[in-house]
Short mmCIF file of N, CA, C and O in Angstrom, two decimals:
data_model
loop_
_atom_site.label_atom_id
_atom_site.label_comp_id
_atom_site.label_asym_id
_atom_site.label_seq_id
_atom_site.Cartn_x
_atom_site.Cartn_y
_atom_site.Cartn_z
N SER Y 1 66.01 31.50 6.77
CA SER Y 1 65.30 32.04 5.82
C SER Y 1 65.96 33.39 5.34
O SER Y 1 66.62 33.64 6.24
N GLU Y 2 65.77 33.66 4.29
CA GLU Y 2 66.40 35.13 3.95
C GLU Y 2 65.46 36.24 4.14
O GLU Y 2 65.72 37.35 3.79
N PHE Y 3 64.12 35.77 4.49
CA PHE Y 3 63.25 36.87 5.03
C PHE Y 3 62.40 36.46 6.05
O PHE Y 3 62.27 35.22 6.28
N GLY Y 4 61.42 37.20 6.87
CA GLY Y 4 60.93 36.98 8.01
C GLY Y 4 61.06 37.96 9.09
O GLY Y 4 61.66 38.93 8.87
N ARG Y 5 61.10 37.20 10.37
CA ARG Y 5 61.42 37.94 11.60
C ARG Y 5 62.72 37.78 11.72
O ARG Y 5 63.38 36.62 11.62
N ILE Y 6 63.50 38.75 11.99
CA ILE Y 6 64.90 38.99 12.37
C ILE Y 6 65.00 38.12 13.70
O ILE Y 6 64.41 38.22 14.70
N VAL Y 7 66.16 37.27 13.65
CA VAL Y 7 66.75 36.40 15.00
C VAL Y 7 67.84 37.18 15.36
O VAL Y 7 69.03 36.88 14.89
N PRO Y 8 68.04 37.92 16.46
CA PRO Y 8 69.21 38.67 17.02
C PRO Y 8 70.23 37.87 17.25
O PRO Y 8 71.43 38.21 16.87
N VAL Y 9 70.20 36.47 17.70
CA VAL Y 9 71.27 35.78 17.94
C VAL Y 9 72.13 35.41 16.75
O VAL Y 9 73.10 34.63 16.84
N LYS Y 10 71.32 35.52 15.68
CA LYS Y 10 72.16 34.90 14.28
C LYS Y 10 72.89 36.34 13.64
O LYS Y 10 73.54 36.11 12.72
N LEU Y 11 72.78 37.42 14.21
CA LEU Y 11 73.30 38.66 13.80
C LEU Y 11 75.07 38.69 13.55
O LEU Y 11 75.53 39.29 12.67
N TRP Y 12 75.61 37.82 14.53
CA TRP Y 12 77.03 37.73 14.49
C TRP Y 12 77.36 37.17 13.18
O TRP Y 12 78.48 37.37 12.65
N LYS Y 13 76.54 36.56 12.32
CA LYS Y 13 76.95 36.03 11.06
C LYS Y 13 77.13 36.97 9.89
O LYS Y 13 77.86 36.66 8.84
N VAL Y 14 76.67 38.28 9.99
CA VAL Y 14 77.01 39.28 9.11
C VAL Y 14 78.17 39.57 8.95
O VAL Y 14 78.93 39.99 9.74
N GLY Y 15 78.70 39.43 7.53
CA GLY Y 15 80.26 39.62 7.20
C GLY Y 15 81.29 38.47 7.51
O GLY Y 15 82.34 38.56 7.44
N ARG Y 16 80.76 37.50 8.27
CA ARG Y 16 81.68 36.71 9.01
C ARG Y 16 81.24 35.19 8.35
O ARG Y 16 81.98 34.04 8.52
N SER Y 17 80.15 34.92 7.71
CA SER Y 17 79.59 33.66 7.34
C SER Y 17 78.94 33.87 6.01
O SER Y 17 78.34 34.81 5.70
N ARG Y 18 78.90 32.75 5.30
CA ARG Y 18 77.99 32.80 3.86
C ARG Y 18 76.68 32.45 4.25
O ARG Y 18 75.70 32.61 3.39
N ASP Y 19 76.37 32.10 5.28
CA ASP Y 19 74.87 31.85 5.89
C ASP Y 19 74.19 32.89 6.06
O ASP Y 19 74.41 33.61 6.94
N LYS Y 20 73.36 33.13 5.18
CA LYS Y 20 72.64 34.50 5.20
C LYS Y 20 71.03 34.21 6.13
O LYS Y 20 70.30 34.99 5.82
N LYS Y 21 70.97 33.11 6.51
CA LYS Y 21 69.73 32.88 7.45
C LYS Y 21 69.82 33.70 8.60
O LYS Y 21 70.15 33.13 9.57
N LEU Y 22 69.33 34.92 8.53
CA LEU Y 22 69.19 35.56 9.46
C LEU Y 22 67.81 35.89 10.15
O LEU Y 22 67.55 36.46 11.39
N PHE Y 23 66.84 35.28 9.51
CA PHE Y 23 65.49 35.31 9.66
C PHE Y 23 64.81 34.02 10.00
O PHE Y 23 65.23 33.09 9.70
N GLU Y 24 63.70 34.20 10.68
CA GLU Y 24 62.75 33.06 10.91
C GLU Y 24 61.46 33.29 10.45
O GLU Y 24 60.97 34.65 10.62
N ARG Y 25 60.91 32.27 9.73
CA ARG Y 25 59.59 32.77 9.23
C ARG Y 25 58.74 31.44 9.42
O ARG Y 25 59.18 30.24 9.59
N GLU Y 26 57.27 31.65 10.08
CA GLU Y 26 56.52 30.86 10.48
C GLU Y 26 55.76 30.42 9.12
O GLU Y 26 54.92 31.34 8.53
N LEU Y 27 55.65 29.19 8.62
CA LEU Y 27 54.87 28.63 7.46
C LEU Y 27 53.75 28.08 8.19
O LEU Y 27 53.60 27.11 8.91
N ARG Y 28 52.68 28.59 7.75
CA ARG Y 28 51.29 28.30 8.29
C ARG Y 28 50.53 27.21 7.16
O ARG Y 28 50.58 27.45 6.07
N LYS Y 29 50.13 26.12 7.65
CA LYS Y 29 49.27 25.17 6.74
C LYS Y 29 47.96 25.66 6.48
O LYS Y 29 47.48 26.36 7.28
N ASP Y 30 47.61 26.02 5.31
CA ASP Y 30 46.32 26.18 4.80
C ASP Y 30 45.28 25.38 5.16
O ASP Y 30 45.08 24.18 5.03
N ASN Y 31 44.49 25.71 6.30
CA ASN Y 31 43.33 24.87 6.75
C ASN Y 31 41.98 25.17 6.23
O ASN Y 31 40.99 25.16 6.68
N SER Y 32 41.98 25.38 5.01
CA SER Y 32 40.82 25.70 4.23
C SER Y 32 39.98 24.54 3.54
O SER Y 32 39.15 24.61 2.75
N ASP Y 33 40.38 23.46 3.97
CA ASP Y 33 40.02 22.14 3.40
C ASP Y 33 38.98 21.64 4.29
O ASP Y 33 39.16 20.67 4.83
N PHE Y 34 37.86 22.29 4.27
CA PHE Y 34 36.75 21.87 4.82
C PHE Y 34 35.50 22.08 4.36
O PHE Y 34 35.26 23.09 3.29
N ALA Y 35 34.30 21.51 4.59
CA ALA Y 35 32.89 21.98 4.04
C ALA Y 35 32.08 22.18 5.24
O ALA Y 35 32.42 21.87 6.49
N VAL Y 36 30.95 22.67 4.97
CA VAL Y 36 30.05 23.24 6.16
C VAL Y 36 28.73 22.26 5.67
O VAL Y 36 28.20 22.61 4.70
N TYR Y 37 28.11 21.79 6.53
CA TYR Y 37 26.96 21.24 6.76
C TYR Y 37 25.90 22.26 7.69
O TYR Y 37 25.84 22.13 8.95
N VAL Y 38 24.72 22.76 6.98
CA VAL Y 38 23.80 23.49 7.70
C VAL Y 38 22.53 22.77 8.03
O VAL Y 38 21.85 22.40 6.82
N LEU Y 39 22.15 22.82 9.09
CA LEU Y 39 20.99 21.99 9.38
C LEU Y 39 19.86 22.94 9.91
O LEU Y 39 19.95 23.90 10.61
N ILE Y 40 18.81 23.00 8.98
CA ILE Y 40 17.49 23.91 9.53
C ILE Y 40 16.59 23.10 10.19
O ILE Y 40 16.25 22.28 9.66
N ASP Y 41 15.95 23.67 11.44
CA ASP Y 41 15.09 22.95 12.23
C ASP Y 41 13.64 23.45 11.30
O ASP Y 41 13.32 24.38 11.66
N ALA Y 42 13.17 22.15 10.76
CA ALA Y 42 11.94 22.70 10.15
C ALA Y 42 10.68 21.99 10.98
O ALA Y 42 9.72 21.68 10.19
N SER Y 43 10.88 21.78 12.06
CA SER Y 43 9.72 21.28 13.08
C SER Y 43 8.64 22.29 13.06
O SER Y 43 8.75 23.57 12.72
N GLY Y 44 7.56 21.94 13.40
CA GLY Y 44 6.27 22.72 13.62
C GLY Y 44 6.49 23.89 14.66
O GLY Y 44 6.02 25.02 14.46
N SER Y 45 7.52 23.76 15.42
CA SER Y 45 7.77 24.75 16.40
C SER Y 45 8.51 26.10 15.79
O SER Y 45 8.54 27.18 16.54
N GLN Y 46 9.04 25.94 14.61
CA GLN Y 46 9.45 27.01 13.95
C GLN Y 46 8.53 27.73 12.91
O GLN Y 46 8.87 28.84 12.22
N LYS Y 47 7.22 27.37 12.98
CA LYS Y 47 6.28 27.90 12.15
C LYS Y 47 6.03 29.29 12.27
O LYS Y 47 5.98 30.30 11.34
N ARG Y 48 5.97 29.94 13.54
CA ARG Y 48 6.12 31.41 13.89
C ARG Y 48 7.17 32.27 13.25
O ARG Y 48 7.28 33.26 13.14
N ARG Y 49 8.40 31.71 13.42
CA ARG Y 49 9.56 32.18 13.00
C ARG Y 49 10.24 31.78 11.84
O ARG Y 49 11.37 32.01 11.51
N GLN Y 50 9.43 31.22 10.80
CA GLN Y 50 9.92 30.67 9.51
C GLN Y 50 10.83 31.52 8.60
O GLN Y 50 11.86 31.29 8.18
N SER Y 51 10.24 32.80 8.68
CA SER Y 51 11.19 33.96 8.00
C SER Y 51 12.36 34.19 8.33
O SER Y 51 13.20 34.34 7.74
N LEU Y 52 12.37 34.29 9.99
CA LEU Y 52 13.85 34.66 10.50
C LEU Y 52 14.68 33.23 10.45
O LEU Y 52 15.91 33.52 10.19
N VAL Y 53 14.17 32.24 10.62
CA VAL Y 53 15.11 30.99 10.44
C VAL Y 53 15.54 31.04 8.80
O VAL Y 53 16.61 30.65 8.69
N ALA Y 54 14.56 31.04 7.95
CA ALA Y 54 15.18 31.26 6.64
C ALA Y 54 16.16 32.28 6.25
O ALA Y 54 17.01 31.96 5.64
N LEU Y 55 15.83 33.32 6.72
CA LEU Y 55 16.73 34.27 6.56
C LEU Y 55 18.34 34.10 7.21
O LEU Y 55 19.05 34.31 6.63
N GLN Y 56 18.17 33.37 8.41
CA GLN Y 56 19.57 33.07 9.03
C GLN Y 56 20.07 32.17 8.32
O GLN Y 56 21.43 32.29 7.80
N GLY Y 57 19.55 31.24 7.63
CA GLY Y 57 19.97 30.11 6.80
C GLY Y 57 20.51 30.93 5.43
O GLY Y 57 21.61 30.51 5.23
N PHE Y 58 19.84 31.64 4.87
CA PHE Y 58 20.11 32.50 3.63
C PHE Y 58 21.53 33.20 3.90
O PHE Y 58 22.57 33.20 3.04
N ILE Y 59 21.53 34.05 5.05
CA ILE Y 59 22.60 34.64 5.28
C ILE Y 59 24.11 33.87 5.52
O ILE Y 59 25.12 34.11 4.79
N ILE Y 60 23.89 32.88 6.32
CA ILE Y 60 24.90 31.81 6.53
C ILE Y 60 25.34 31.25 5.03
O ILE Y 60 26.53 31.39 4.76
N SER Y 61 24.49 30.69 4.32
CA SER Y 61 24.63 30.37 2.89
C SER Y 61 25.52 31.31 1.98
O SER Y 61 26.42 31.00 1.10
N GLU Y 62 24.94 32.49 1.79
CA GLU Y 62 25.34 33.41 1.16
C GLU Y 62 26.88 33.83 1.42
O GLU Y 62 27.90 34.02 0.69
N ALA Y 63 27.25 34.01 2.75
CA ALA Y 63 28.52 34.20 3.31
C ALA Y 63 29.76 33.12 2.75
O ALA Y 63 30.65 33.44 2.42
N LEU Y 64 29.13 31.87 3.05
CA LEU Y 64 29.93 30.61 2.50
C LEU Y 64 30.19 30.55 0.99
O LEU Y 64 31.42 30.17 0.61
N SER Y 65 29.20 31.11 0.35
CA SER Y 65 29.37 31.24 -1.07
C SER Y 65 30.13 32.26 -1.46
O SER Y 65 31.06 32.07 -2.55
N ILE Y 66 30.15 33.39 -0.89
CA ILE Y 66 31.22 34.32 -1.13
C ILE Y 66 32.59 34.07 -1.24
O ILE Y 66 33.44 34.30 -1.85
N VAL Y 67 32.79 33.21 -0.04
CA VAL Y 67 34.10 32.78 0.13
C VAL Y 67 34.49 31.48 -0.37
O VAL Y 67 35.81 31.01 -0.14
N GLU Y 68 33.69 31.13 -1.15
CA GLU Y 68 33.47 29.78 -1.89
C GLU Y 68 34.00 28.38 -0.96
O GLU Y 68 34.79 27.69 -1.58
N ILE Y 69 33.47 28.51 0.18
CA ILE Y 69 33.30 27.28 1.12
C ILE Y 69 32.18 26.31 0.83
O ILE Y 69 31.16 26.70 0.60
N PRO Y 70 32.64 25.08 0.20
CA PRO Y 70 31.53 24.22 -0.04
C PRO Y 70 30.61 23.98 1.03
O PRO Y 70 31.12 23.65 2.26
N HIS Y 71 29.05 24.02 0.80
CA HIS Y 71 28.31 23.76 1.63
C HIS Y 71 26.82 23.13 1.39
O HIS Y 71 26.78 23.25 0.14
N GLN Y 72 26.24 22.42 2.43
CA GLN Y 72 25.09 22.07 2.10
C GLN Y 72 23.97 22.54 3.13
O GLN Y 72 24.40 22.76 4.19
N VAL Y 73 22.60 22.79 2.47
CA VAL Y 73 21.84 23.34 3.46
C VAL Y 73 20.56 22.29 3.23
O VAL Y 73 20.00 22.18 2.33
N MET Y 74 20.13 21.82 4.45
CA MET Y 74 19.20 20.86 4.67
C MET Y 74 18.14 21.32 5.72
O MET Y 74 18.45 21.80 6.78
N GLY Y 75 16.95 21.11 5.69
CA GLY Y 75 16.04 21.20 6.42
C GLY Y 75 15.46 19.63 6.90
O GLY Y 75 15.45 18.92 6.37
N PHE Y 76 15.19 19.74 8.35
CA PHE Y 76 14.95 18.53 8.82
C PHE Y 76 13.68 18.53 10.06
O PHE Y 76 13.50 19.58 10.86
N CYS Y 77 12.95 17.28 10.10
CA CYS Y 77 11.91 17.18 11.08
C CYS Y 77 11.57 15.68 10.93
O CYS Y 77 11.92 14.98 10.09
N THR Y 78 10.73 15.14 11.79
CA THR Y 78 10.22 13.93 11.95
C THR Y 78 8.67 14.05 11.62
O THR Y 78 8.15 14.97 12.26
N PHE Y 79 8.13 13.21 11.04
CA PHE Y 79 6.64 12.95 10.90
C PHE Y 79 6.29 11.56 11.05
O PHE Y 79 6.58 10.73 10.29
N TRP Y 80 5.43 11.36 12.44
CA TRP Y 80 5.49 10.14 12.79
C TRP Y 80 6.57 9.28 13.03
O TRP Y 80 7.49 9.69 13.59
N ASP Y 81 6.70 8.08 12.33
CA ASP Y 81 7.85 7.19 12.12
C ASP Y 81 8.93 7.48 11.10
O ASP Y 81 9.65 6.83 10.84
N TYR Y 82 8.75 8.83 10.30
CA TYR Y 82 9.56 9.02 9.23
C TYR Y 82 10.30 10.31 9.58
O TYR Y 82 9.84 11.26 10.24
N THR Y 83 11.64 10.40 8.89
CA THR Y 83 12.33 11.49 8.96
C THR Y 83 12.45 12.15 7.75
O THR Y 83 12.29 11.49 6.44
N VAL Y 84 11.84 13.49 7.61
CA VAL Y 84 11.67 14.37 6.50
C VAL Y 84 12.89 15.09 6.27
O VAL Y 84 13.20 16.07 7.09
N MET Y 85 13.44 15.21 5.29
CA MET Y 85 14.70 15.85 4.82
C MET Y 85 14.11 16.84 3.62
O MET Y 85 13.56 16.38 2.74
N GLN Y 86 14.52 18.15 3.63
CA GLN Y 86 14.50 18.88 2.40
C GLN Y 86 15.83 19.58 2.04
O GLN Y 86 16.45 20.11 3.05
N ARG Y 87 16.38 19.32 0.83
CA ARG Y 87 17.66 19.88 0.63
C ARG Y 87 17.37 21.19 0.01
O ARG Y 87 16.68 21.22 -1.23
N TYR Y 88 17.86 22.19 0.36
CA TYR Y 88 17.88 23.51 -0.14
C TYR Y 88 19.07 23.93 -1.13
O TYR Y 88 18.64 24.75 -1.94
N ARG Y 89 20.16 23.41 -0.62
CA ARG Y 89 21.38 23.71 -1.23
C ARG Y 89 22.23 22.58 -1.29
O ARG Y 89 22.47 22.04 -0.19
N ASP Y 90 22.70 22.21 -2.39
CA ASP Y 90 23.84 20.93 -2.41
C ASP Y 90 25.39 21.64 -2.25
O ASP Y 90 25.65 22.89 -2.74
N TYR Y 91 26.36 20.82 -1.84
CA TYR Y 91 27.72 21.42 -1.67
C TYR Y 91 28.14 22.17 -2.97
O TYR Y 91 28.78 23.13 -2.90
N ASP Y 92 27.92 21.59 -4.07
CA ASP Y 92 28.40 22.21 -5.28
C ASP Y 92 27.61 23.11 -6.17
O ASP Y 92 27.77 23.48 -7.25
N ASP Y 93 26.51 23.32 -5.54
CA ASP Y 93 25.57 24.24 -6.47
C ASP Y 93 25.89 25.98 -6.51
O ASP Y 93 26.87 26.16 -5.75
N PRO Y 94 25.69 26.46 -7.51
CA PRO Y 94 25.98 27.79 -7.64
C PRO Y 94 25.16 28.63 -6.72
O PRO Y 94 24.40 28.39 -6.14
N ARG Y 95 25.82 29.70 -6.53
CA ARG Y 95 25.47 30.79 -5.50
C ARG Y 95 23.84 31.13 -5.60
O ARG Y 95 23.36 31.35 -4.62
N GLU Y 96 23.39 31.12 -6.78
CA GLU Y 96 21.89 31.30 -7.01
C GLU Y 96 21.05 30.46 -6.36
O GLU Y 96 19.76 30.57 -5.82
N ALA Y 97 21.47 29.09 -5.90
CA ALA Y 97 20.86 28.03 -5.52
C ALA Y 97 20.55 28.65 -3.77
O ALA Y 97 19.44 27.95 -3.26
N ASN Y 98 21.19 29.53 -3.40
CA ASN Y 98 20.81 29.98 -2.13
C ASN Y 98 19.44 30.48 -1.96
O ASN Y 98 18.68 30.55 -0.80
N GLN Y 99 18.78 30.94 -3.07
CA GLN Y 99 17.30 31.61 -2.99
C GLN Y 99 16.48 30.50 -2.74
O GLN Y 99 15.21 30.75 -2.14
N LYS Y 100 16.68 29.17 -2.79
CA LYS Y 100 15.67 28.28 -2.44
C LYS Y 100 15.57 28.04 -1.11
O LYS Y 100 14.52 27.45 -0.57
N ILE Y 101 16.41 28.46 -0.13
CA ILE Y 101 16.29 28.51 1.28
C ILE Y 101 14.80 29.58 1.81
O ILE Y 101 14.42 28.84 2.54
N PHE Y 102 14.68 30.15 0.88
CA PHE Y 102 13.46 31.08 1.30
C PHE Y 102 12.10 30.15 1.03
O PHE Y 102 11.07 30.81 1.31
N GLU Y 103 12.38 28.91 0.25
CA GLU Y 103 11.32 28.06 0.42
C GLU Y 103 10.76 27.38 1.51
O GLU Y 103 10.01 26.54 1.78
N PHE Y 104 11.66 27.47 2.60
CA PHE Y 104 11.72 27.04 3.80
C PHE Y 104 10.25 27.12 4.69
O PHE Y 104 9.78 28.08 4.61
N SER Y 105 9.69 25.94 5.22
CA SER Y 105 8.44 26.34 5.82
C SER Y 105 8.63 25.17 7.19
O SER Y 105 8.72 24.13 6.90
N GLY Y 106 8.41 26.03 8.29
CA GLY Y 106 8.37 25.15 9.49
C GLY Y 106 7.06 24.71 9.72
O GLY Y 106 6.34 25.16 10.89
N GLU Y 107 6.17 23.90 8.91
CA GLU Y 107 4.73 23.77 9.13
C GLU Y 107 4.49 22.54 9.97
O GLU Y 107 3.74 22.85 10.76
N ASN Y 108 4.86 21.47 9.50
CA ASN Y 108 4.62 20.18 10.21
C ASN Y 108 5.87 19.48 10.81
O ASN Y 108 6.87 19.80 10.62
N GLY Y 109 5.49 18.41 11.62
CA GLY Y 109 6.57 17.57 12.04
C GLY Y 109 7.20 18.13 13.47
O GLY Y 109 6.65 18.89 14.00
N PHE Y 110 8.16 17.10 13.84
CA PHE Y 110 8.61 17.45 15.21
C PHE Y 110 10.07 17.54 15.21
O PHE Y 110 10.53 17.02 14.00
N VAL Y 111 10.83 17.90 16.02
CA VAL Y 111 12.31 17.89 16.07
C VAL Y 111 12.62 16.44 16.20
O VAL Y 111 11.97 15.30 16.63
N LEU Y 112 13.89 16.24 15.48
CA LEU Y 112 14.33 14.68 15.56
C LEU Y 112 14.94 14.40 16.73
O LEU Y 112 15.26 15.18 17.88
N SER Y 113 14.75 13.09 16.92
CA SER Y 113 15.44 12.50 18.09
C SER Y 113 16.87 12.56 18.01
O SER Y 113 17.32 12.57 16.79
N GLY Y 114 17.50 12.21 19.03
CA GLY Y 114 19.12 12.09 18.77
C GLY Y 114 19.77 11.24 17.81
O GLY Y 114 20.60 11.35 17.21
N PHE Y 115 19.03 10.03 18.19
CA PHE Y 115 19.46 9.05 17.12
C PHE Y 115 19.23 9.17 15.61
O PHE Y 115 20.13 9.26 14.74
N SER Y 116 17.99 9.90 15.18
CA SER Y 116 17.82 10.28 13.97
C SER Y 116 18.78 11.27 13.32
O SER Y 116 19.31 11.26 12.19
N TYR Y 117 19.09 12.14 14.30
CA TYR Y 117 20.02 13.25 14.05
C TYR Y 117 21.23 12.67 13.61
O TYR Y 117 21.84 13.41 12.77
N GLU Y 118 21.84 11.74 14.36
CA GLU Y 118 23.12 11.32 14.06
C GLU Y 118 23.22 10.50 12.80
O GLU Y 118 24.08 10.88 12.11
N VAL Y 119 22.29 9.93 12.54
CA VAL Y 119 22.34 9.19 11.12
C VAL Y 119 22.21 10.12 10.09
O VAL Y 119 22.92 9.85 9.17
N ILE Y 120 21.42 11.15 10.06
CA ILE Y 120 21.30 12.12 9.06
C ILE Y 120 22.58 12.84 8.90
O ILE Y 120 23.18 12.99 7.80
N ILE Y 121 23.30 13.31 9.70
CA ILE Y 121 24.45 13.88 9.91
C ILE Y 121 25.63 13.02 9.17
O ILE Y 121 26.34 13.33 8.19
N ASN Y 122 25.95 11.85 9.80
CA ASN Y 122 26.68 11.02 9.31
C ASN Y 122 26.51 10.60 7.75
O ASN Y 122 27.46 10.46 6.95
N GLU Y 123 25.10 10.44 7.36
CA GLU Y 123 25.01 9.87 5.94
C GLU Y 123 25.18 11.27 4.89
O GLU Y 123 25.83 11.13 3.85
N ASN Y 124 25.08 12.34 5.41
CA ASN Y 124 25.33 13.59 4.55
C ASN Y 124 26.64 14.02 4.58
O ASN Y 124 27.16 14.74 3.82
N VAL Y 125 27.71 13.65 5.33
CA VAL Y 125 28.87 14.26 5.42
C VAL Y 125 29.90 12.91 5.14
O VAL Y 125 31.13 13.44 4.80
N ILE Y 126 29.79 11.84 5.15
CA ILE Y 126 30.60 10.86 5.10
C ILE Y 126 31.28 10.55 3.83
O ILE Y 126 32.29 10.39 3.58
N SER Y 127 30.50 11.24 2.83
CA SER Y 127 31.16 11.13 1.34
C SER Y 127 32.14 12.29 1.18
O SER Y 127 32.74 12.30 0.12
N ARG Y 128 32.22 13.31 1.85
CA ARG Y 128 33.01 14.37 1.74
C ARG Y 128 34.42 14.09 1.75
O ARG Y 128 35.08 13.27 2.47
N THR Y 129 35.39 14.73 0.84
CA THR Y 129 36.65 14.27 0.93
C THR Y 129 37.49 15.60 1.75
O THR Y 129 38.63 15.25 1.72
N GLU Y 130 36.96 16.60 2.18
CA GLU Y 130 37.73 17.48 3.03
C GLU Y 130 38.02 16.83 4.24
O GLU Y 130 37.76 15.90 4.80
N ASP Y 131 39.24 17.62 4.90
CA ASP Y 131 39.71 17.24 6.09
C ASP Y 131 38.46 17.23 7.41
O ASP Y 131 38.61 16.58 8.29
N ALA Y 132 37.57 18.11 7.22
CA ALA Y 132 36.59 18.52 8.23
C ALA Y 132 35.34 19.01 7.46
O ALA Y 132 35.41 19.64 6.61
N VAL Y 133 34.20 18.72 8.21
CA VAL Y 133 32.95 19.23 8.11
C VAL Y 133 32.56 19.82 9.27
O VAL Y 133 32.53 19.32 10.22
N VAL Y 134 32.19 20.96 9.06
CA VAL Y 134 31.72 21.74 10.10
C VAL Y 134 30.22 21.93 10.23
O VAL Y 134 29.47 22.07 8.98
N GLN Y 135 29.62 21.72 11.19
CA GLN Y 135 27.92 21.54 11.24
C GLN Y 135 27.35 23.09 11.99
O GLN Y 135 27.93 23.61 12.89
N ILE Y 136 26.53 23.63 11.19
CA ILE Y 136 25.84 24.72 11.88
C ILE Y 136 24.26 24.26 11.89
O ILE Y 136 23.94 23.97 10.98
N GLU Y 137 23.75 24.65 13.10
CA GLU Y 137 22.42 24.29 13.39
C GLU Y 137 21.46 25.55 13.38
O GLU Y 137 22.15 26.47 14.14
N ILE Y 138 20.28 25.64 12.59
CA ILE Y 138 19.51 26.84 12.48
C ILE Y 138 18.31 26.31 13.12
O ILE Y 138 17.70 25.32 12.63
N PRO Y 139 17.40 26.92 14.06
CA PRO Y 139 17.69 28.38 14.61
C PRO Y 139 19.26 28.29 15.49
O PRO Y 139 19.29 27.19 16.20
N ILE Y 140 19.83 29.48 15.37
CA ILE Y 140 20.84 29.46 16.54
C ILE Y 140 20.41 29.90 17.71
O ILE Y 140 19.63 30.66 18.07
N LYS Y 141 20.59 28.97 18.66
CA LYS Y 141 20.09 29.11 20.08
C LYS Y 141 20.88 29.93 21.09
O LYS Y 141 22.07 29.44 21.01
N LYS Y 142 20.34 30.59 21.77
CA LYS Y 142 21.26 31.32 22.69
C LYS Y 142 20.85 30.48 24.20
O LYS Y 142 19.88 30.51 24.50
N ASN Y 143 21.94 30.50 24.89
CA ASN Y 143 21.91 29.82 26.28
C ASN Y 143 22.30 30.74 27.21
O ASN Y 143 23.56 31.24 27.25
N ILE Y 144 21.09 31.55 27.78
CA ILE Y 144 21.18 32.54 28.46
C ILE Y 144 20.92 32.10 29.82
O ILE Y 144 19.72 31.67 30.20
N ALA Y 145 21.80 32.52 30.94
CA ALA Y 145 21.60 31.97 32.23
C ALA Y 145 20.87 33.23 32.96
O ALA Y 145 21.02 34.29 32.83
N LYS Y 146 19.75 32.78 33.53
CA LYS Y 146 18.78 33.62 34.25
C LYS Y 146 19.30 33.64 35.89
O LYS Y 146 19.36 32.44 36.32
N GLY Y 147 19.31 34.60 36.52
CA GLY Y 147 19.61 34.50 37.77
C GLY Y 147 19.38 35.63 38.80
O GLY Y 147 18.71 36.57 38.55
#
């Protein structure tokens, strides 16, 4: 290459060769072809923290909107034998749609079983054309070891 990081072992070519490639340059692939799937736990256990959970979802969604990363925000819980889903924002919605996240309510329902959880994730990301879909779960739980 004619620009980049100089390669000392090629300096002998200066004035002796028409090959002007004295530099090495690293080309990085643009890895921005991904989407984000945000899941908000809307089970009854979140009732006391619903404003905090909604705020976490809103902040994440706003950040993703600002940098123009496609993302979807969904609330989830189960009620008896039913899985209840609430879409707050879809992948291609305008930034203003982030305000809907404040409609979040952790009123009823239970947390999803592992099976329901897997089905929901697969059904909501399978149609995406990006190379990868990143999942974020809210509330963000800390694993702190006590000892």
